[in-house]
Amino acid sequence: MALLSVLTPVLAAVLCLVAGLVLVKSRDPKNTSQGKSGASTTVEHRPWVDQDLQDDTEGSIKGRDDDDDDNADIADEEDLPQMPYLAARYPEETMLERSKEFYTLLNQRRTVRSISPEPVPREVIDNVIRTAGTAPSGAHTEPWTFVVVSDPVVKHQIRLIVEEEEEVNYRQRMGDKWVNDLARLKTNWVKEYLDAAPYLILIFKQTHGILPNGKKKTHYYNEISVSLSCGIMLAALQNVGLVTVTSTPLNCGPQLRLLLKRPANEKLLMLLPVGYPAADATVPDLKRKPLNDIMVHV
């Protein structure tokens, strides 16, 4: 009896712990959700959904009923017609030469933070963005918006927003290791190139589209799709002799979206100052990994 009296509080504690764990698990939104009828249902598995960039200024979508299906798309779209695909076919010697030339061109691409204010033809920028728009996208939804800023006043407003947040990032948010890793690249929160560059290209991902009836149109793999277009844009800029720095201004997305009057379904992914390199521009003497370190041939 003495042993039983000792074990009873222990057993009671164990039972309470198990009951608590069961209760918490039952309330986990990852496991169940309440449908319109109030019954628990399994959450829809959506593997194409990328992690959205944080933006607490979204608000509601005008004309949309929150009870409507988030994935309501145009169901009666006609099938796309098929057409022959005619690709250039090169002799192997030509293929090898072209592959070397293209590698040499892109291997010269560098991040440049000293950008000349010298004007760049607008048509060149238009063609660069057209080229970025050829990127593949999930279900051909083309979930990108390229905002080109050349107005000096707006560029300066962008700089003020970025520098204010970046100073906080460097002093508080990023941590000593991150700041120390960047120190050898001679970068900090001062972004003179945002005023100097003739163009700023802000690339927004569309987390979803908006149909004419106000409902959402699903954009599959939107962040991956837009990232692919950014890579093609970097190659297009290098091809015409322009430079940039791939800027991802931490915590600036919501303010820049509002400044540029972009809708709530767009999230800033990247900011590219674009122009010619300044006459006194320098870059770190970095080396790229050899092929054997980045490729595995099976």
Tab-separated table of N, CA and C in Angstrom, residues 80 103 204 209 256 258 291 293:
chain	number	residue	atom	x	y	z
A	80	LEU	N	-4.567	25.035	-75.137
A	80	LEU	CA	-3.642	25.760	-75.999
A	80	LEU	C	-3.340	24.936	-77.241
A	103	TYR	N	30.270	30.738	-71.543
A	103	TYR	CA	30.856	30.619	-70.204
A	103	TYR	C	31.832	31.764	-69.941
A	204	PHE	N	9.184	41.933	-58.410
A	204	PHE	CA	8.157	41.468	-57.491
A	204	PHE	C	7.642	40.101	-57.948
A	209	GLY	N	-2.526	35.456	-58.876
A	209	GLY	CA	-3.102	36.426	-59.779
A	209	GLY	C	-4.503	36.815	-59.318
A	256	LEU	N	8.556	49.488	-49.725
A	256	LEU	CA	8.813	49.738	-51.142
A	256	LEU	C	7.587	49.389	-51.984
A	258	LEU	N	4.475	49.723	-51.061
A	258	LEU	CA	3.531	50.824	-50.906
A	258	LEU	C	4.013	52.075	-51.647
A	291	LEU	N	35.020	23.062	-61.554
A	291	LEU	CA	33.914	22.215	-61.980
A	291	LEU	C	33.738	20.995	-61.091
A	293	ASP	N	34.128	20.664	-58.060
A	293	ASP	CA	33.543	20.976	-56.748
A	293	ASP	C	32.046	21.295	-56.844
